[in-house]
């Protein structure tokens, strides 16, 4: 059930991600054209690009947590099951801490910046910082799934 | 415990416990922020500041370029060009491997992408031709690291963006050391080929060779667009990257028609994860590096080295040794960001030009992509080759030494790095 829900959320998020990446490419391409061909630079393109960039990084990092794309250094011996299980547990705990930091303090930062405005776009800077807590929430969601799977595999091994 | 020691020690403990590198950077920083009684909001603030740079936007575009090249027939065309030009030399497939990595490096700037794409084609072919699997894996992995040195290099973009050094000059400075390392690797392959009787491919004839190179020419235009545009002042690095992406998409979608439009969403969403992970690590390294500076690590390391020696070359040799050790555990992006203040402080003391320092440290850190335990290129290549990692490491050791030789030569002969920038961007000298 949880895995199906995670699949659905991931599908929605990755769809939004490729659309946003396409928009990012278009925005910067437009900037190059505006500056070099039309000789009239569009100031708003930099801010839109920066906004999309931040969203893609933090949301992409959360999705990468589910797909196991983050960089890890493997120094533990493979054969020792209990040591590996302990390491997996610590990695999950570390994930919870990071996700909580992003969610709690990312939200606080977004609220602090709420009163400032992105001049060229006329929007609150809140939207520039919102990807931090969103990433934290998404990470927590995926960590719950990973913990469930780890528990199930531990039970399977014990039987 | 000293907060600086706590920061570094807790980071390495977390990494050893298989916590991913980005999370380890964030958690060890959070621990020290708590111990120093600083507000935790500064953690997320510094993380955001770490990626809040228009120049860094070049990174996703160069990574996407690598995906586009692999999804269509562009990599295959490059392989054909390499095979036609150097495949007939003794040890042909080995030379093709290095040559195509040099060309691929000038297109995408991602070493891991190069290992996976070139390796999946050339490693099985090399095994079939009688090359030992461990050597095929080692050569593929080591030659892929040329992507970190030859422009457009993602590490050089990050060094320039955070170290306030001209990225165009860094790009141009990376050309000679990158090519030299490639030539050394081809020389080494030739020596082994003669000793162990590795075969060469037949030369297809001048007419066929010319036709293959002609067909590969539109792809070979990409580095000309990027470098020419940046050094000529037409583009910023980010704009150069987008010009290259648009050109590659035009080739693949319109000219060659080897990527259907329906494949684009998958290429783009995979491309997002490709850059989100290193950039998230950059955000983590942003707060870690800020703490390193806040706790005065640069001064401690500089004082320690200066207490040992005042000779400029020895200072640089100690820095090279330090970066080699760091590169074994950290990927070059994190290592560059975290230790940038130390690299630049020691460079200033030794009287090194900032461009010289940037390229030299990048050459040294590139070796870390092959050395254990974080030798990601060697891990990928040995998996493709189905070769034991230990044997692949032994086979890779002499090739890593060749890259290090280039670093030492560049230290003694600065014009290996600075010669081209002096010619092409003289206003910086």
Coordinates of C-alpha atoms in Angstrom, one line a residue:
Chain A
X1 CA 0.0 0.0 0.0
X2 CA 2.7 2.5 1.1
X3 CA 4.9 1.4 -1.8
X4 CA 2.1 2.0 -4.3
X5 CA 1.5 5.5 -2.7
X6 CA 5.2 6.2 -3.0
X7 CA 5.2 5.1 -6.6
X8 CA 2.3 7.4 -7.4
X9 CA 3.9 10.4 -5.6
X10 CA 7.2 9.7 -7.4
X11 CA 5.5 9.5 -10.8
X12 CA 3.8 12.9 -10.2
X13 CA 7.0 14.5 -8.9
X14 CA 9.2 13.2 -11.7
X15 CA 6.6 14.5 -14.3
X16 CA 6.7 17.9 -12.7
X17 CA 10.5 17.7 -12.6
X18 CA 11.0 17.1 -16.3
X19 CA 8.5 19.8 -17.1
X20 CA 10.4 22.2 -14.8
X21 CA 13.7 21.1 -16.4
X22 CA 12.3 21.8 -19.8
X23 CA 11.2 25.2 -18.6
X24 CA 14.6 25.9 -17.2
X25 CA 16.3 25.1 -20.5
X26 CA 13.8 27.3 -22.4
X27 CA 14.3 30.2 -20.0
X28 CA 18.1 30.2 -20.2
X29 CA 18.0 29.6 -24.0
X30 CA 15.6 32.7 -24.2
X31 CA 18.2 34.6 -22.2
X32 CA 21.0 33.8 -24.6
X33 CA 18.7 34.8 -27.6
X34 CA 17.5 38.0 -25.9
X35 CA 21.1 39.1 -25.1
X36 CA 22.9 38.1 -28.2
X37 CA 20.2 38.2 -31.0
X38 CA 17.5 40.7 -29.9
X39 CA 20.0 42.8 -27.9
X40 CA 17.4 43.3 -25.2
X41 CA 18.3 41.3 -22.1
X42 CA 15.3 39.9 -20.1
X43 CA 16.1 40.4 -16.4
X44 CA 13.4 38.0 -15.2
X45 CA 15.0 35.0 -16.9
X46 CA 17.8 34.8 -14.3
X47 CA 15.3 34.8 -11.4
X48 CA 13.0 32.2 -13.0
X49 CA 16.1 30.0 -13.8
X50 CA 17.3 30.4 -10.2
X51 CA 13.8 29.5 -8.8
X52 CA 13.5 26.4 -11.0
X53 CA 17.1 25.4 -10.2
X54 CA 16.5 25.4 -6.4
X55 CA 13.3 23.5 -6.7
X56 CA 14.9 20.9 -9.0
X57 CA 17.9 20.4 -6.7
X58 CA 16.0 19.9 -3.4
X59 CA 13.1 17.9 -4.8
X60 CA 15.4 15.9 -7.0
X61 CA 17.6 15.1 -4.0
X62 CA 14.5 13.7 -2.2
X63 CA 13.6 11.5 -5.2
X64 CA 17.2 10.4 -5.4
X65 CA 16.9 9.2 -1.8
X66 CA 14.3 6.7 -3.0
X67 CA 16.2 5.6 -6.1
X68 CA 19.5 5.2 -4.1
X69 CA 21.3 7.8 -6.2
X70 CA 23.1 9.6 -3.4
X71 CA 26.9 9.2 -3.1
X72 CA 28.0 6.6 -0.5
X73 CA 31.3 5.2 0.4
X74 CA 31.2 1.4 1.0
X75 CA 33.8 0.5 3.6
X76 CA 31.9 -2.1 5.7
X77 CA 32.5 -5.8 5.1
X78 CA 29.7 -7.3 3.0
X79 CA 29.4 -10.7 4.8
X80 CA 28.5 -9.3 8.2
X81 CA 24.7 -9.2 8.2
X82 CA 24.1 -7.6 11.6
X83 CA 26.7 -4.9 11.0
X84 CA 25.1 -4.1 7.7
X85 CA 21.7 -4.0 9.3
X86 CA 23.0 -1.6 12.0
X87 CA 24.6 0.6 9.2
X88 CA 21.2 0.6 7.4
X89 CA 19.5 1.7 10.6
X90 CA 22.0 4.5 11.2
X91 CA 21.6 5.7 7.6
X92 CA 17.8 5.8 8.1
X93 CA 18.2 7.7 11.3
X94 CA 20.6 10.1 9.7
X95 CA 18.0 10.6 6.9
X96 CA 15.3 11.4 9.4
X97 CA 17.5 14.0 11.1
X98 CA 18.4 15.7 7.8
X99 CA 14.8 15.6 6.6
X100 CA 13.6 17.1 9.9
X101 CA 16.3 19.9 9.7
X102 CA 15.2 20.8 6.1
X103 CA 11.5 20.7 7.0
X104 CA 11.7 22.6 10.3
X105 CA 14.4 25.2 9.6
X106 CA 13.7 25.4 5.9
X107 CA 10.1 26.4 6.7
X108 CA 11.4 28.9 9.2
X109 CA 13.8 30.4 6.6
X110 CA 11.0 30.6 4.0
X111 CA 8.8 32.4 6.5
X112 CA 11.6 34.9 7.4
X113 CA 12.1 35.7 3.7
X114 CA 8.4 36.0 3.1
X115 CA 8.3 39.8 3.3
X116 CA 11.1 40.2 0.7
X117 CA 10.1 40.4 -3.0
X118 CA 11.8 39.1 -6.1
X119 CA 11.8 42.4 -8.0
X120 CA 11.7 41.1 -11.5
X121 CA 8.9 38.6 -10.9
X122 CA 6.9 40.5 -8.3
X123 CA 6.6 37.4 -6.1
X124 CA 7.6 36.8 -2.5
X125 CA 11.0 35.2 -1.8
X126 CA 9.1 32.6 0.2
X127 CA 8.7 30.7 -3.1
X128 CA 12.5 30.6 -3.6
X129 CA 13.1 29.0 -0.2
X130 CA 10.0 26.7 -0.1
X131 CA 11.8 23.8 -1.9
X132 CA 13.8 23.2 1.4
X133 CA 10.9 22.2 3.6
X134 CA 9.1 20.5 0.6
X135 CA 12.3 18.4 0.2
X136 CA 12.3 17.6 3.9
X137 CA 8.7 16.4 3.8
X138 CA 9.2 14.3 0.7
X139 CA 12.4 12.7 2.3
X140 CA 10.5 11.8 5.4
X141 CA 7.8 10.2 3.3
X142 CA 10.4 8.1 1.5
X143 CA 12.2 7.2 4.7
X144 CA 9.1 5.8 6.2
X145 CA 8.8 3.5 3.2
X146 CA 12.5 2.5 3.4
X147 CA 12.1 1.7 7.1
X148 CA 9.1 -0.5 6.4
X149 CA 11.0 -2.3 3.7
X150 CA 14.1 -2.7 6.0
X151 CA 11.9 -4.1 8.8
X152 CA 10.2 -6.6 6.4
X153 CA 13.6 -7.8 5.0
X154 CA 14.9 -8.1 8.6
X155 CA 11.9 -10.2 9.5
X156 CA 12.3 -12.3 6.4
X157 CA 16.0 -13.0 7.3
X158 CA 15.1 -13.9 10.9
X159 CA 12.5 -16.5 9.6
Chain B
X1 CA 36.7 18.4 22.0
X2 CA 37.9 21.1 19.6
X3 CA 34.9 21.9 17.3
X4 CA 37.0 21.6 14.2
X5 CA 38.1 18.1 15.1
X6 CA 34.5 17.3 16.0
X7 CA 33.4 18.5 12.6
X8 CA 35.9 16.5 10.6
X9 CA 35.8 13.4 12.8
X10 CA 32.0 13.2 12.9
X11 CA 31.9 13.6 9.1
X12 CA 34.3 10.7 8.6
X13 CA 32.5 8.5 11.1
X14 CA 29.1 9.0 9.3
X15 CA 30.7 8.4 5.9
X16 CA 32.3 5.2 7.2
X17 CA 28.8 4.1 8.5
X18 CA 27.5 4.4 5.0
X19 CA 25.5 7.6 5.5
X20 CA 25.5 9.3 2.1
X21 CA 28.0 12.1 1.7
X22 CA 25.5 15.0 1.4
X23 CA 23.8 13.9 4.6
X24 CA 27.1 13.4 6.4
X25 CA 28.2 17.0 5.5
X26 CA 24.8 18.4 6.8
X27 CA 24.7 16.4 10.0
X28 CA 28.3 17.0 11.1
X29 CA 27.8 20.7 10.4
X30 CA 24.5 20.6 12.5
X31 CA 26.3 19.0 15.4
X32 CA 29.0 21.7 15.4
X33 CA 26.4 24.5 15.0
X34 CA 24.7 23.2 18.1
X35 CA 27.9 22.9 20.0
X36 CA 28.9 26.5 19.0
X37 CA 25.5 27.7 20.1
X38 CA 24.8 29.1 16.6
X39 CA 21.2 29.2 15.3
X40 CA 20.2 26.1 13.2
X41 CA 18.5 28.3 10.7
X42 CA 22.0 29.4 9.6
X43 CA 22.5 25.8 8.4
X44 CA 19.6 25.9 5.9
X45 CA 20.5 29.5 5.0
X46 CA 24.1 28.5 4.1
X47 CA 22.9 25.4 2.2
X48 CA 20.7 27.6 0.1
X49 CA 23.5 30.2 -0.4
X50 CA 25.7 27.3 -1.6
X51 CA 23.5 26.8 -4.7
X52 CA 22.3 30.3 -5.2
X53 CA 24.6 31.1 -8.2
X54 CA 23.7 31.6 -11.8
X55 CA 27.1 30.1 -12.9
X56 CA 26.2 26.8 -11.2
X57 CA 23.4 26.5 -13.7
X58 CA 26.0 25.3 -16.2
X59 CA 26.3 22.0 -14.3
X60 CA 22.8 20.6 -15.1
X61 CA 23.1 21.6 -18.7
X62 CA 26.5 19.9 -19.2
X63 CA 25.2 16.8 -17.4
X64 CA 22.1 16.7 -19.6
X65 CA 24.4 17.0 -22.6
X66 CA 26.0 13.7 -21.5
X67 CA 22.6 12.1 -21.4
X68 CA 21.6 13.4 -24.9
X69 CA 24.9 12.1 -26.4
X70 CA 24.3 8.6 -25.0
X71 CA 20.6 8.4 -25.8
X72 CA 21.2 9.0 -29.5
X73 CA 23.9 7.9 -31.9
X74 CA 26.4 10.7 -31.0
X75 CA 28.6 8.6 -28.7
X76 CA 28.6 5.9 -31.4
X77 CA 29.7 8.4 -34.0
X78 CA 32.5 9.6 -31.7
X79 CA 33.6 6.0 -31.3
X80 CA 33.7 5.6 -35.1
X81 CA 35.9 8.8 -35.4
X82 CA 38.2 7.5 -32.7
X83 CA 38.4 4.0 -34.2
X84 CA 39.2 5.5 -37.6
X85 CA 41.9 7.9 -36.4
X86 CA 43.8 5.8 -33.7
X87 CA 42.3 2.3 -33.9
X88 CA 45.0 1.1 -36.3
X89 CA 47.8 1.8 -33.8
X90 CA 49.1 -1.2 -31.9
X91 CA 46.7 -1.7 -28.9
X92 CA 44.0 -0.1 -31.0
X93 CA 40.9 -0.5 -28.8
X94 CA 42.9 0.9 -25.8
X95 CA 43.8 4.0 -27.8
X96 CA 40.2 4.3 -29.0
X97 CA 39.1 4.2 -25.3
X98 CA 41.4 7.0 -24.3
X99 CA 40.8 9.1 -27.4
X100 CA 37.0 8.9 -27.2
X101 CA 37.2 9.8 -23.5
X102 CA 39.2 12.9 -24.4
X103 CA 36.6 13.9 -27.0
X104 CA 33.7 12.9 -24.7
X105 CA 35.3 14.9 -21.9
X106 CA 35.3 18.0 -24.1
X107 CA 31.5 17.6 -24.5
X108 CA 29.9 16.6 -21.2
X109 CA 32.4 17.1 -18.4
X110 CA 31.0 14.2 -16.4
X111 CA 33.5 11.4 -15.7
X112 CA 31.0 8.8 -14.4
X113 CA 28.7 9.3 -17.5
X114 CA 31.8 8.7 -19.7
X115 CA 32.8 5.5 -17.8
X116 CA 29.3 4.1 -18.2
X117 CA 28.7 5.0 -21.8
X118 CA 32.2 4.3 -23.3
X119 CA 32.8 1.4 -21.0
X120 CA 29.5 -0.4 -21.9
X121 CA 30.6 -0.5 -25.5
X122 CA 34.4 -0.7 -25.4
X123 CA 35.1 -3.0 -22.3
X124 CA 33.3 -6.0 -23.8
X125 CA 35.0 -5.3 -27.2
X126 CA 38.4 -5.1 -25.4
X127 CA 37.8 -8.3 -23.5
X128 CA 36.8 -10.1 -26.7
X129 CA 40.0 -8.9 -28.4
X130 CA 42.1 -10.4 -25.6
X131 CA 42.8 -7.5 -23.2
X132 CA 42.6 -8.6 -19.5
X133 CA 39.3 -7.4 -18.0
X134 CA 41.1 -5.7 -15.1
X135 CA 43.1 -3.6 -17.6
X136 CA 40.1 -2.8 -19.7
X137 CA 38.3 -1.6 -16.6
X138 CA 41.3 0.4 -15.3
X139 CA 42.0 2.2 -18.6
X140 CA 38.3 3.0 -19.1
X141 CA 38.0 4.4 -15.5
X142 CA 41.3 6.3 -15.6
X143 CA 40.7 7.8 -19.1
X144 CA 37.2 8.9 -18.0
X145 CA 38.7 11.2 -15.4
X146 CA 40.1 13.3 -18.2
X147 CA 36.5 14.7 -18.2
X148 CA 37.3 16.4 -14.9
X149 CA 40.4 18.2 -16.5
X150 CA 39.5 18.8 -20.1
X151 CA 36.9 21.6 -20.5
X152 CA 34.0 21.9 -20.0
X153 CA 34.8 20.5 -16.5
X154 CA 32.1 20.7 -13.8
X155 CA 34.8 20.9 -11.1
X156 CA 36.5 23.8 -12.8
X157 CA 33.1 25.6 -13.0
X158 CA 32.6 25.1 -9.3
X159 CA 36.2 26.2 -8.5
X160 CA 35.7 29.3 -10.6
X161 CA 32.3 30.1 -9.2
X162 CA 33.2 29.8 -5.6
X163 CA 36.9 30.8 -5.8
X164 CA 36.3 33.9 -7.9
X165 CA 38.5 32.8 -10.7
X166 CA 37.7 33.2 -14.4
X167 CA 36.0 30.0 -15.6
X168 CA 37.0 30.7 -19.2
X169 CA 40.7 30.9 -18.2
X170 CA 40.4 27.7 -16.0
X171 CA 38.8 25.9 -19.0
X172 CA 41.6 27.0 -21.3
X173 CA 44.2 26.1 -18.7
X174 CA 42.8 22.5 -18.4
X175 CA 43.4 21.8 -22.1
X176 CA 47.1 21.0 -22.2
X177 CA 47.3 19.0 -18.9
X178 CA 44.2 17.0 -20.0
X179 CA 45.6 16.2 -23.5
X180 CA 49.0 15.4 -22.0
X181 CA 47.5 12.9 -19.5
X182 CA 45.6 11.3 -22.4
X183 CA 48.8 11.1 -24.6
X184 CA 50.6 9.5 -21.6
X185 CA 47.8 6.9 -21.2
X186 CA 48.0 6.1 -24.9
X187 CA 51.8 5.7 -24.6
X188 CA 51.3 3.3 -21.7
X189 CA 48.7 1.3 -23.6
X190 CA 51.2 1.1 -26.6
X191 CA 54.0 -0.2 -24.4
X192 CA 51.6 -2.9 -22.9
X193 CA 50.3 -3.8 -26.4
X194 CA 53.8 -4.4 -27.7
X195 CA 54.7 -6.5 -24.6
X196 CA 51.6 -8.6 -24.4
X197 CA 50.7 -8.6 -28.1
X198 CA 47.4 -6.7 -28.0
X199 CA 46.0 -6.4 -31.5
X200 CA 45.2 -3.3 -33.7
X201 CA 42.2 -2.7 -35.9
X202 CA 42.8 -2.5 -39.7
X203 CA 43.0 1.1 -41.2
X204 CA 39.8 1.5 -43.3
X205 CA 41.5 3.7 -46.0
X206 CA 41.8 7.4 -46.4
X207 CA 38.4 7.8 -48.2
X208 CA 36.4 5.9 -45.6
X209 CA 38.3 7.6 -42.7
X210 CA 37.6 11.0 -44.2
X211 CA 33.9 10.2 -44.5
X212 CA 33.6 9.0 -40.9
X213 CA 35.4 12.1 -39.6
X214 CA 33.1 14.2 -41.8
X215 CA 30.0 12.6 -40.3
X216 CA 31.3 13.2 -36.8
X217 CA 32.1 16.8 -37.5
X218 CA 28.7 18.3 -36.3
X219 CA 29.3 16.6 -32.9
X220 CA 32.9 17.8 -32.8
X221 CA 31.6 21.3 -33.2
X222 CA 30.2 21.3 -29.7
X223 CA 33.4 22.0 -27.8
X224 CA 34.2 24.7 -30.4
X225 CA 30.8 26.3 -29.7
X226 CA 31.3 26.1 -25.9
X227 CA 34.9 27.1 -25.6
X228 CA 34.9 29.6 -28.5
X229 CA 31.8 31.2 -27.1
X230 CA 33.1 31.5 -23.5
X231 CA 36.7 32.6 -24.3
X232 CA 35.5 34.9 -27.1
X233 CA 33.2 36.7 -24.6
X234 CA 29.9 35.7 -26.4
X235 CA 28.6 33.4 -23.7
X236 CA 28.8 33.0 -19.9
X237 CA 29.6 29.3 -19.0
X238 CA 25.9 28.7 -18.3
X239 CA 24.9 30.2 -21.7
X240 CA 27.7 28.1 -23.4
X241 CA 26.3 25.0 -21.8
X242 CA 22.7 25.8 -23.0
X243 CA 24.0 26.5 -26.5
X244 CA 25.6 23.1 -26.5
X245 CA 22.4 21.4 -25.2
X246 CA 20.3 23.1 -27.9
X247 CA 22.8 22.1 -30.6
X248 CA 22.9 18.5 -29.4
X249 CA 19.1 18.3 -29.3
X250 CA 18.9 19.8 -32.8
X251 CA 21.3 17.1 -34.0
X252 CA 19.6 14.2 -32.3
X253 CA 16.0 15.3 -32.9
X254 CA 16.2 16.9 -36.3
X255 CA 19.4 16.0 -38.2
X256 CA 20.1 12.4 -37.1
X257 CA 16.5 11.7 -35.8
X258 CA 17.9 9.0 -33.4
X259 CA 16.0 10.3 -30.3
X260 CA 12.2 10.2 -30.6
X261 CA 10.4 13.2 -29.0
X262 CA 8.6 10.6 -26.7
X263 CA 12.0 9.8 -25.1
X264 CA 12.6 13.4 -24.0
X265 CA 10.6 13.3 -20.7
X266 CA 12.7 10.3 -19.5
X267 CA 16.0 11.9 -20.5
X268 CA 15.0 15.1 -18.7
X269 CA 13.7 13.4 -15.5
X270 CA 16.8 11.2 -15.3
X271 CA 18.9 14.3 -16.0
X272 CA 17.3 16.0 -13.1
X273 CA 18.4 13.3 -10.6
X274 CA 21.9 13.4 -12.3
X275 CA 22.5 17.0 -11.3
X276 CA 20.3 17.2 -8.2
X277 CA 22.5 14.8 -6.2
X278 CA 25.8 16.6 -6.8
X279 CA 24.2 20.0 -6.3
X280 CA 22.6 18.8 -3.0
X281 CA 26.1 17.7 -2.0
X282 CA 27.3 21.2 -3.0
X283 CA 24.6 22.7 -0.7
X284 CA 25.9 20.4 2.1
X285 CA 29.5 21.3 1.3
X286 CA 28.4 25.0 1.4
X287 CA 27.6 24.8 5.1
X288 CA 30.6 22.5 5.9
X289 CA 33.0 24.8 4.0
X290 CA 31.5 27.8 5.8
X291 CA 32.2 26.2 9.2
X292 CA 35.7 25.2 8.1
X293 CA 36.4 28.9 7.4
X294 CA 34.5 30.0 10.5
X295 CA 36.6 27.7 12.7
X296 CA 39.8 29.0 11.2
X297 CA 40.9 25.7 9.6
X298 CA 42.8 27.4 6.7
X299 CA 45.0 29.2 9.2
X300 CA 45.7 26.0 11.2
X301 CA 46.7 24.0 8.0
X302 CA 48.7 26.9 6.6
X303 CA 50.5 27.5 9.9
X304 CA 51.2 23.7 10.2
X305 CA 52.7 23.5 6.7
X306 CA 54.7 26.7 7.1
X307 CA 56.1 25.4 10.3
X308 CA 57.4 22.4 8.4
X309 CA 58.8 24.2 5.3
X310 CA 58.9 27.5 3.6
X311 CA 60.0 26.1 0.2
X312 CA 57.2 26.9 -2.4
X313 CA 57.6 23.5 -4.2
X314 CA 57.5 21.6 -0.9
X315 CA 54.4 23.5 0.2
X316 CA 52.7 22.5 -3.1
X317 CA 53.9 18.9 -2.9
X318 CA 52.4 18.7 0.6
X319 CA 49.1 20.1 -0.8
X320 CA 49.2 17.6 -3.6
X321 CA 49.6 14.8 -1.0
X322 CA 46.8 16.2 1.1
X323 CA 44.4 16.5 -1.9
X324 CA 45.3 12.9 -3.0
X325 CA 44.2 11.7 0.5
X326 CA 41.1 13.8 0.5
X327 CA 40.2 12.6 -3.0
X328 CA 40.1 9.0 -1.9
X329 CA 37.2 9.7 0.4
X330 CA 35.4 12.7 -1.1
X331 CA 34.2 13.3 -4.6
X332 CA 36.0 16.2 -6.4
X333 CA 33.0 18.5 -6.1
X334 CA 32.8 18.3 -2.3
X335 CA 36.6 18.3 -1.9
X336 CA 36.9 21.4 -4.0
X337 CA 34.2 23.3 -2.1
X338 CA 35.3 22.3 1.4
X339 CA 39.0 22.8 0.9
X340 CA 38.9 25.8 -1.5
X341 CA 40.0 28.3 1.2
X342 CA 43.0 26.1 2.1
X343 CA 44.0 25.5 -1.5
X344 CA 43.8 29.2 -2.3
X345 CA 45.6 30.3 0.9
X346 CA 48.5 27.9 0.2
X347 CA 48.6 28.9 -3.5
X348 CA 48.9 32.6 -2.5
X349 CA 51.8 31.8 -0.1
X350 CA 53.6 29.8 -2.8
X351 CA 53.0 32.6 -5.3
X352 CA 50.9 30.5 -7.6
X353 CA 48.6 32.1 -10.2
X354 CA 44.9 31.4 -9.2
X355 CA 44.3 29.7 -12.6
X356 CA 47.4 27.5 -12.1
X357 CA 46.2 26.6 -8.6
X358 CA 42.7 25.8 -9.8
X359 CA 43.7 23.5 -12.6
X360 CA 46.5 21.8 -10.6
X361 CA 44.2 20.9 -7.7
X362 CA 41.6 19.6 -10.1
X363 CA 44.1 17.4 -11.9
X364 CA 45.1 15.9 -8.5
X365 CA 41.5 15.5 -7.3
X366 CA 40.6 13.7 -10.5
X367 CA 42.7 10.7 -9.4
X368 CA 40.3 10.2 -6.5
X369 CA 37.7 9.0 -9.0
X370 CA 39.8 5.9 -9.5
X371 CA 41.3 5.3 -6.1
X372 CA 39.5 3.4 -3.3
X373 CA 37.2 3.6 -1.4
X374 CA 35.4 6.3 -3.4
X375 CA 36.7 5.5 -6.9
X376 CA 33.3 5.7 -8.5
X377 CA 34.7 5.4 -12.1
X378 CA 36.6 2.3 -11.3
X379 CA 33.6 0.8 -9.5
X380 CA 31.4 1.3 -12.5
X381 CA 34.1 0.0 -15.0
X382 CA 35.0 -3.1 -12.9
X383 CA 31.3 -3.9 -12.7
X384 CA 30.9 -3.7 -16.5
X385 CA 34.1 -5.7 -17.0
X386 CA 33.1 -8.3 -14.4
X387 CA 36.6 -7.9 -13.0
X388 CA 37.6 -8.2 -9.3
X389 CA 37.9 -4.7 -7.9
X390 CA 41.3 -5.5 -6.3
X391 CA 42.8 -6.5 -9.7
X392 CA 41.3 -3.5 -11.4
X393 CA 42.9 -1.3 -8.7
X394 CA 46.3 -2.8 -9.3
X395 CA 45.9 -2.3 -13.1
X396 CA 44.8 1.3 -12.5
X397 CA 47.7 2.3 -10.2
X398 CA 50.3 2.9 -13.0
X399 CA 47.7 4.9 -15.0
X400 CA 46.9 7.1 -11.9
X401 CA 50.7 7.7 -11.6
X402 CA 50.7 9.1 -15.1
X403 CA 48.0 11.6 -14.2
X404 CA 50.0 12.5 -11.1
X405 CA 53.1 12.9 -13.3
X406 CA 51.2 15.5 -15.3
X407 CA 50.3 17.3 -12.0
X408 CA 54.0 17.4 -10.9
X409 CA 55.1 18.5 -14.4
X410 CA 52.5 21.2 -14.3
X411 CA 53.8 22.4 -11.0
X412 CA 57.4 22.6 -12.2
X413 CA 56.5 24.0 -15.7
X414 CA 53.6 26.4 -15.0
X415 CA 53.2 27.2 -18.7
X416 CA 51.8 23.8 -19.2
X417 CA 48.7 25.2 -17.6
X418 CA 49.2 28.9 -18.0
X419 CA 50.6 29.0 -21.5
X420 CA 47.2 28.9 -23.4
X421 CA 45.4 31.2 -21.0
X422 CA 48.2 33.8 -21.3
X423 CA 47.6 33.7 -25.1
X424 CA 43.8 33.6 -25.1
X425 CA 42.9 35.7 -22.0
X426 CA 46.0 37.9 -21.6
X427 CA 44.1 40.5 -19.6
X428 CA 44.2 38.2 -16.6
X429 CA 48.1 38.2 -16.5

